């Protein structure tokens, strides 16, 4: 079997995945919508199935990964092995060019690259729905990073998860002028992992039911804004949705707080920017961490980056465009 290396990029949701109807299969209670980023931030992953191995080996950023990380890698590999009809264990090396577990969705790009490389190394010609389901087994949000451009994760209704995968709403070329200015406020590892945080919300938040009730209309509105390249609607919906998710997190028992003072300062600065512009020209969204993703138009990206860098506690900004999704890298770029 061949060695295969793939590069994938994170996706940043504007309608968020938060809450699982099945934790083992990462099946969500609601659909979600995201933009896959370009290669300003990326993960490279090499996979080789090797008959001499008795278990899967996983190295992350040059070091042996923690056991719980290897378990998640094996879940993706198991899904690939099952479909390919093989039992062979694999060696996996993965490298991020950005901080791991700090709210830049390193798991999304990592498991998307893994799904593509593993299917390829197993000699499968998997379509995007299969690749998306494989990636989902590692991390739910990863199922959207398999898709380039604008993606919708269809929550599905089946118990086996066969209808829960991401599809493309529009390619990256559809809205080339959209930018995501990432403000890194804290590159540390998050305290409560998404899996536990989601369980706490589903069990403890009464507001969560209301969130789910409004989801279908929100997803329709967001897709409409994307298809029309309607920036003010896209940004307004994204900001409200991000705050709604963080509100149900706070409504959990005990409350879950991923945002910090810097995140709130960024929120205020974005609203001030919009007030100066006299229209909604920038909009933030926050994942399970304090880093901000500020969506805006190309012509405002520099000003937004400068504004964010002026906020005390913002360590760095990275400007991303919509990206095309995972791609296979030549042999010479393999990690081992
Ligand atoms: C807040 O995909 O990291 O970023 O399925 O447990 O791995 P697991 O969760 P994960 O959750 C991401 C949640 C989010 C919102 C989103 O990306 O949709």
Tab-separated table of C-alpha atoms and ligand atoms in Angstrom:
chain	number	residue	atom	x	y	z
A	1	UNK	CA	0.000	0.000	0.000
A	2	UNK	CA	1.143	3.523	-0.765
A	3	UNK	CA	2.108	6.324	1.552
A	4	UNK	CA	-0.081	9.387	1.061
A	5	UNK	CA	0.253	13.013	2.221
A	6	UNK	CA	-2.559	15.559	2.189
A	7	UNK	CA	-2.907	19.169	3.186
A	8	UNK	CA	-6.180	20.483	4.614
A	9	UNK	CA	-7.283	23.764	6.126
A	10	UNK	CA	-9.607	24.737	8.979
A	11	UNK	CA	-13.162	25.849	8.427
A	12	UNK	CA	-14.823	28.501	10.523
A	13	UNK	CA	-18.511	27.997	11.140
A	14	UNK	CA	-20.965	30.869	10.871
A	15	UNK	CA	-23.766	28.545	11.996
A	16	UNK	CA	-22.203	26.450	14.732
A	17	UNK	CA	-22.231	22.793	15.655
A	18	UNK	CA	-22.810	22.541	19.412
A	19	UNK	CA	-24.516	19.440	20.826
A	20	UNK	CA	-24.393	15.766	19.830
A	21	UNK	CA	-27.241	13.307	19.467
A	22	UNK	CA	-24.579	10.549	19.323
A	23	UNK	CA	-21.172	11.057	20.919
A	24	UNK	CA	-19.503	7.943	19.512
A	25	UNK	CA	-20.349	8.890	15.916
A	26	UNK	CA	-20.202	12.702	16.354
A	27	UNK	CA	-23.767	13.159	15.129
A	28	UNK	CA	-25.083	16.675	15.753
A	29	UNK	CA	-28.459	17.932	16.923
A	30	UNK	CA	-28.327	20.695	14.322
A	31	UNK	CA	-26.882	21.347	10.886
A	32	UNK	CA	-24.108	23.923	10.507
A	33	UNK	CA	-22.609	26.221	7.878
A	34	UNK	CA	-18.953	27.162	7.440
A	35	UNK	CA	-16.270	28.667	5.246
A	36	UNK	CA	-13.183	26.564	4.551
A	37	UNK	CA	-10.080	28.741	4.817
A	38	UNK	CA	-7.175	29.056	2.392
A	39	UNK	CA	-3.695	27.773	3.161
A	40	UNK	CA	-2.645	30.675	5.410
A	41	UNK	CA	-3.401	28.107	8.120
A	42	UNK	CA	-3.094	24.417	7.317
A	43	UNK	CA	-2.376	20.885	8.491
A	44	UNK	CA	-0.222	18.395	6.609
A	45	UNK	CA	-0.760	14.702	7.316
A	46	UNK	CA	1.050	11.597	6.041
A	47	UNK	CA	-0.493	8.126	6.375
A	48	UNK	CA	1.040	4.741	5.655
A	49	UNK	CA	-0.622	1.390	6.355
A	50	UNK	CA	2.023	-1.077	7.490
A	51	UNK	CA	1.355	-4.804	8.057
A	52	UNK	CA	4.180	-4.949	10.644
A	53	UNK	CA	2.325	-2.643	13.066
A	54	UNK	CA	0.229	-4.089	15.908
A	55	UNK	CA	-1.494	-0.728	16.604
A	56	UNK	CA	-1.876	2.706	15.024
A	57	UNK	CA	0.970	5.173	15.648
A	58	UNK	CA	0.282	8.906	15.714
A	59	UNK	CA	2.790	11.742	15.888
A	60	UNK	CA	1.508	15.333	16.198
A	61	UNK	CA	3.856	18.255	15.514
A	62	UNK	CA	6.903	15.986	15.791
A	63	UNK	CA	5.973	14.361	19.121
A	64	UNK	CA	4.161	11.137	20.027
A	65	UNK	CA	0.537	12.200	20.486
A	66	UNK	CA	-1.412	11.828	23.736
A	67	UNK	CA	-3.363	8.527	23.969
A	68	UNK	CA	-6.775	10.248	23.676
A	69	UNK	CA	-5.639	11.929	20.460
A	70	UNK	CA	-4.486	8.599	19.026
A	71	UNK	CA	-7.894	7.068	19.879
A	72	UNK	CA	-9.601	9.690	17.725
A	73	UNK	CA	-7.159	9.084	14.870
A	74	UNK	CA	-7.911	5.351	15.103
A	75	UNK	CA	-11.656	6.069	14.874
A	76	UNK	CA	-11.096	7.699	11.463
A	77	UNK	CA	-8.731	4.919	10.381
A	78	UNK	CA	-11.254	2.271	11.523
A	79	UNK	CA	-13.953	3.841	9.346
A	80	UNK	CA	-11.577	3.834	6.366
A	81	UNK	CA	-10.448	0.252	7.088
A	82	UNK	CA	-14.041	-0.954	7.342
A	83	UNK	CA	-14.965	0.536	3.970
A	84	UNK	CA	-11.718	-0.661	2.326
A	85	UNK	CA	-12.048	-4.156	3.813
A	86	UNK	CA	-8.592	-4.140	5.434
A	87	UNK	CA	-7.296	-4.614	8.971
A	88	UNK	CA	-3.786	-3.163	8.602
A	89	UNK	CA	-2.667	-0.594	11.223
A	90	UNK	CA	-1.179	2.723	10.149
A	91	UNK	CA	1.532	5.225	10.942
A	92	UNK	CA	0.276	8.822	10.918
A	93	UNK	CA	2.270	12.030	11.196
A	94	UNK	CA	0.539	15.398	11.306
A	95	UNK	CA	1.819	18.969	11.489
A	96	UNK	CA	-0.046	22.244	11.968
A	97	UNK	CA	1.378	25.605	10.965
A	98	UNK	CA	-0.693	27.260	13.761
A	99	UNK	CA	-1.293	26.642	17.507
A	100	UNK	CA	-3.183	23.446	18.339
A	101	UNK	CA	-6.447	23.489	20.362
A	102	UNK	CA	-6.715	27.270	20.685
A	103	UNK	CA	-9.946	27.888	18.844
A	104	UNK	CA	-8.543	27.823	15.311
A	105	UNK	CA	-10.104	24.423	14.736
A	106	UNK	CA	-6.852	22.497	14.376
A	107	UNK	CA	-8.903	19.336	14.804
A	108	UNK	CA	-10.960	20.192	11.713
A	109	UNK	CA	-8.018	20.564	9.349
A	110	UNK	CA	-6.194	17.652	11.003
A	111	UNK	CA	-8.976	15.103	10.691
A	112	UNK	CA	-9.888	16.286	7.178
A	113	UNK	CA	-6.280	15.773	6.061
A	114	UNK	CA	-6.231	12.408	7.848
A	115	UNK	CA	-9.465	11.201	6.187
A	116	UNK	CA	-8.195	12.122	2.714
A	117	UNK	CA	-4.694	10.693	3.232
A	118	UNK	CA	-5.967	7.473	4.839
A	119	UNK	CA	-8.559	6.789	2.112
A	120	UNK	CA	-5.918	7.469	-0.525
A	121	UNK	CA	-3.258	5.331	1.204
A	122	UNK	CA	-5.800	2.483	1.454
A	123	UNK	CA	-6.244	2.689	-2.322
A	124	UNK	CA	-9.860	3.864	-2.125
A	125	UNK	CA	-11.436	6.294	-4.539
A	126	UNK	CA	-13.724	7.852	-1.976
A	127	UNK	CA	-16.199	10.596	-2.904
A	128	UNK	CA	-16.634	13.741	-0.820
A	129	UNK	CA	-19.583	12.306	1.188
A	130	UNK	CA	-17.488	9.306	2.300
A	131	UNK	CA	-14.465	11.468	3.093
A	132	UNK	CA	-16.673	13.834	5.071
A	133	UNK	CA	-18.108	10.922	7.123
A	134	UNK	CA	-14.588	9.560	7.782
A	135	UNK	CA	-13.384	12.985	8.971
A	136	UNK	CA	-16.505	13.368	11.167
A	137	UNK	CA	-15.468	10.294	13.154
A	138	UNK	CA	-12.384	12.182	14.395
A	139	UNK	CA	-14.045	15.533	15.027
A	140	UNK	CA	-17.505	16.638	13.984
A	141	UNK	CA	-16.448	19.969	12.524
A	142	UNK	CA	-13.791	18.211	10.393
A	143	UNK	CA	-16.504	16.868	8.096
A	144	UNK	CA	-16.875	20.408	6.709
A	145	UNK	CA	-13.125	20.912	6.019
A	146	UNK	CA	-13.236	18.139	3.401
A	147	UNK	CA	-15.383	20.502	1.325
A	148	UNK	CA	-13.853	23.560	-0.348
A	149	UNK	CA	-15.491	26.975	-0.166
A	150	UNK	CA	-18.830	27.256	1.622
A	151	UNK	CA	-20.116	24.079	3.276
A	152	UNK	CA	-23.254	22.872	4.977
A	153	UNK	CA	-23.101	19.902	7.324
A	154	UNK	CA	-26.434	18.096	6.944
A	155	UNK	CA	-27.236	16.809	10.397
A	156	UNK	CA	-28.963	13.695	9.083
A	157	UNK	CA	-31.556	11.628	10.917
A	158	UNK	CA	-30.249	8.063	10.619
A	159	UNK	CA	-28.828	6.321	13.681
A	160	UNK	CA	-25.761	5.014	11.787
A	161	UNK	CA	-24.770	8.533	10.636
A	162	UNK	CA	-24.767	7.590	6.953
A	163	UNK	CA	-26.724	10.756	6.080
A	164	UNK	CA	-24.672	13.095	8.302
A	165	UNK	CA	-21.976	14.726	6.160
A	166	UNK	CA	-21.077	18.052	4.577
A	167	UNK	CA	-21.983	19.287	1.110
A	168	UNK	CA	-20.860	22.355	-0.818
A	169	UNK	CA	-23.086	25.444	-0.857
A	170	UNK	CA	-20.742	27.311	-3.231
A	171	UNK	CA	-17.059	27.041	-4.225
A	172	UNK	CA	-14.428	29.447	-2.862
A	173	UNK	CA	-14.448	31.325	-6.194
A	174	UNK	CA	-18.090	32.305	-5.583
A	175	UNK	CA	-17.106	34.945	-2.988
A	176	UNK	CA	-13.421	35.690	-3.447
A	177	UNK	CA	-13.552	39.038	-1.700
A	178	UNK	CA	-14.593	37.618	1.651
A	179	UNK	CA	-11.870	37.693	4.312
A	180	UNK	CA	-11.503	36.224	7.795
A	181	UNK	CA	-9.141	38.216	10.003
A	182	UNK	CA	-8.138	35.888	12.833
A	183	UNK	CA	-7.086	37.573	16.071
A	184	UNK	CA	-5.043	35.259	18.269
A	185	UNK	CA	-5.620	36.221	21.873
A	186	UNK	CA	-4.503	33.056	23.575
A	187	UNK	CA	-2.547	30.213	21.984
A	188	UNK	CA	-2.983	27.866	24.948
A	189	UNK	CA	-5.010	24.667	25.065
A	190	UNK	CA	-8.681	25.105	25.952
A	191	UNK	CA	-9.803	24.022	29.417
A	192	UNK	CA	-13.017	22.215	28.520
A	193	UNK	CA	-12.932	20.117	25.358
A	194	UNK	CA	-15.815	20.472	22.895
A	195	UNK	CA	-17.162	16.990	23.591
A	196	UNK	CA	-17.615	17.573	27.334
A	197	UNK	CA	-18.761	21.171	26.822
A	198	UNK	CA	-21.475	20.019	24.410
A	199	UNK	CA	-22.728	17.376	26.863
A	200	UNK	CA	-22.917	19.974	29.629
A	201	UNK	CA	-24.968	22.288	27.407
A	202	UNK	CA	-27.352	19.615	26.131
A	203	UNK	CA	-28.003	18.402	29.673
A	204	UNK	CA	-27.995	21.694	31.514
A	205	UNK	CA	-29.248	24.509	29.298
A	206	UNK	CA	-32.945	25.261	28.938
A	207	UNK	CA	-32.093	27.924	26.336
A	208	UNK	CA	-30.570	25.216	24.145
A	209	UNK	CA	-34.048	23.994	23.078
A	210	UNK	CA	-34.850	27.454	21.778
A	211	UNK	CA	-31.549	27.536	19.904
A	212	UNK	CA	-32.426	24.265	18.141
A	213	UNK	CA	-35.928	25.484	17.319
A	214	UNK	CA	-34.546	28.494	15.420
A	215	UNK	CA	-31.815	26.554	13.601
A	216	UNK	CA	-33.583	25.563	10.345
A	217	UNK	CA	-34.574	29.202	9.641
A	218	UNK	CA	-31.083	30.428	10.539
A	219	UNK	CA	-29.448	27.906	8.193
A	220	UNK	CA	-31.797	28.931	5.370
A	221	UNK	CA	-31.007	32.612	5.993
A	222	UNK	CA	-27.269	32.019	6.081
A	223	UNK	CA	-27.271	29.981	2.863
A	224	UNK	CA	-29.311	32.690	1.205
A	225	UNK	CA	-26.813	35.372	2.337
A	226	UNK	CA	-23.907	33.283	1.009
A	227	UNK	CA	-25.530	32.570	-2.357
A	228	UNK	CA	-26.342	36.297	-2.743
A	229	UNK	CA	-22.877	37.404	-1.445
A	230	UNK	CA	-24.918	39.620	0.888
A	231	UNK	CA	-22.196	40.737	3.313
A	232	UNK	CA	-24.308	42.708	5.856
A	233	UNK	CA	-26.779	39.824	6.262
A	234	UNK	CA	-23.968	37.250	6.436
A	235	UNK	CA	-22.125	39.253	9.124
A	236	UNK	CA	-25.215	40.124	11.172
A	237	UNK	CA	-26.383	36.505	11.236
A	238	UNK	CA	-22.864	35.258	12.084
A	239	UNK	CA	-22.478	37.630	15.068
A	240	UNK	CA	-25.917	36.808	16.497
A	241	UNK	CA	-25.296	33.094	16.052
A	242	UNK	CA	-21.889	33.193	17.737
A	243	UNK	CA	-23.351	35.037	20.717
A	244	UNK	CA	-26.271	32.621	20.855
A	245	UNK	CA	-23.894	29.661	21.107
A	246	UNK	CA	-21.857	31.355	23.846
A	247	UNK	CA	-25.114	32.198	25.648
A	248	UNK	CA	-26.194	28.545	25.802
A	249	UNK	CA	-22.675	27.674	26.964
A	250	UNK	CA	-23.058	30.143	29.821
A	251	UNK	CA	-26.501	28.662	30.533
A	252	UNK	CA	-24.908	25.220	31.097
A	253	UNK	CA	-24.291	23.746	34.541
A	254	UNK	CA	-21.647	24.599	35.577
A	255	UNK	CA	-21.398	27.545	33.138
A	256	UNK	CA	-18.892	27.189	30.321
A	257	UNK	CA	-16.932	30.320	29.424
A	258	UNK	CA	-14.562	30.315	26.461
A	259	UNK	CA	-14.496	34.074	25.823
A	260	UNK	CA	-12.235	36.423	27.767
A	261	UNK	CA	-11.933	40.203	28.252
A	262	UNK	CA	-9.987	40.507	25.010
A	263	UNK	CA	-12.770	38.718	23.122
A	264	UNK	CA	-15.289	41.241	24.512
A	265	UNK	CA	-13.006	44.155	23.605
A	266	UNK	CA	-12.898	42.790	20.037
A	267	UNK	CA	-16.688	42.574	19.934
A	268	UNK	CA	-16.978	46.217	21.020
A	269	UNK	CA	-14.349	47.336	18.492
A	270	UNK	CA	-16.179	45.602	15.635
A	271	UNK	CA	-19.463	47.313	16.544
A	272	UNK	CA	-17.659	50.675	16.722
A	273	UNK	CA	-16.095	50.032	13.312
A	274	UNK	CA	-19.527	49.284	11.866
A	275	UNK	CA	-20.975	52.430	13.461
A	276	UNK	CA	-18.216	54.507	11.824
A	277	UNK	CA	-18.870	52.852	8.462
A	278	UNK	CA	-22.592	53.441	8.836
A	279	UNK	CA	-23.231	49.797	7.871
A	280	UNK	CA	-22.365	46.268	8.936
A	281	UNK	CA	-18.943	45.895	7.299
A	282	UNK	CA	-17.311	43.456	9.754
A	283	UNK	CA	-18.634	40.633	11.935
A	284	UNK	CA	-17.041	38.364	14.525
A	285	UNK	CA	-17.529	34.733	15.355
A	286	UNK	CA	-15.906	32.797	18.216
A	287	UNK	CA	-15.543	29.003	18.504
A	288	UNK	CA	-14.802	27.130	21.723
A	289	UNK	CA	-11.983	29.517	22.590
A	290	UNK	CA	-11.187	33.227	22.954
A	291	UNK	CA	-9.730	33.817	19.479
A	292	UNK	CA	-11.821	35.974	17.170
A	293	UNK	CA	-12.603	35.363	13.525
A	294	UNK	CA	-13.632	38.679	12.043
A	295	UNK	CA	-15.230	38.296	8.632
A	296	UNK	CA	-15.103	41.337	6.369
A	297	UNK	CA	-14.603	42.404	2.750
A	298	UNK	CA	-11.142	42.453	1.158
A	299	UNK	CA	-11.060	46.256	1.143
A	300	UNK	CA	-11.486	46.438	4.931
A	301	UNK	CA	-9.184	43.545	5.886
A	302	UNK	CA	-6.074	45.671	6.494
A	303	UNK	CA	-7.955	48.218	8.600
A	304	UNK	CA	-9.577	45.443	10.636
A	305	UNK	CA	-6.208	43.731	11.194
A	306	UNK	CA	-4.691	47.033	12.359
A	307	UNK	CA	-7.653	47.711	14.611
A	308	UNK	CA	-7.434	44.233	16.180
A	309	UNK	CA	-3.668	44.492	16.663
A	310	UNK	CA	-4.283	47.729	18.580
A	311	UNK	CA	-6.346	45.873	21.191
A	312	UNK	CA	-4.346	44.988	24.280
A	313	UNK	CA	-3.884	41.229	24.510
A	314	UNK	CA	-4.187	40.503	20.784
A	315	UNK	CA	-0.956	38.721	20.010
A	316	UNK	CA	-1.209	38.309	16.278
A	317	UNK	CA	-3.573	38.517	13.305
A	318	UNK	CA	-3.787	36.215	10.294
A	319	UNK	CA	-5.837	37.121	7.215
A	320	UNK	CA	-7.513	34.172	5.441
A	321	UNK	CA	-9.582	33.895	2.262
A	322	UNK	CA	-12.074	31.194	1.345
A	323	UNK	CA	-10.049	28.122	0.324
A	324	UNK	CA	-10.469	25.209	-2.048
A	325	UNK	CA	-10.340	22.320	0.409
A	326	UNK	CA	-7.846	19.465	0.826
A	327	UNK	CA	-5.235	18.528	-1.768
A	328	UNK	CA	-2.758	15.717	-2.193
A	329	UNK	CA	0.901	16.687	-1.795
A	330	UNK	CA	3.769	15.193	-3.788
A	331	UNK	CA	5.810	12.335	-2.305
A	332	UNK	CA	8.737	14.619	-1.431
A	333	UNK	CA	6.531	16.535	1.022
A	334	UNK	CA	5.721	13.444	3.106
A	335	UNK	CA	6.405	13.858	6.839
A	336	UNK	CA	8.299	10.540	7.071
B	1	LIG	C1	-17.549	25.566	18.576
B	1	LIG	O1	-15.700	19.556	16.011
B	1	LIG	O2	-14.171	20.270	17.885
B	1	LIG	O3	-16.044	25.003	16.828
B	1	LIG	O4	-16.901	16.656	17.385
B	1	LIG	O5	-16.206	16.833	19.774
B	1	LIG	O6	-14.496	17.007	17.978
B	1	LIG	P1	-15.929	17.257	18.376
B	1	LIG	O7	-16.147	18.815	18.378
B	1	LIG	P2	-15.535	19.931	17.436
B	1	LIG	O8	-16.519	21.127	17.812
B	1	LIG	C2	-16.439	22.355	17.193
B	1	LIG	C3	-17.422	23.267	17.783
B	1	LIG	C4	-17.307	24.707	17.347
B	1	LIG	C5	-18.383	25.061	16.336
B	1	LIG	C6	-18.198	24.568	14.933
B	1	LIG	O9	-17.055	24.461	14.445
B	1	LIG	O10	-19.224	24.326	14.279
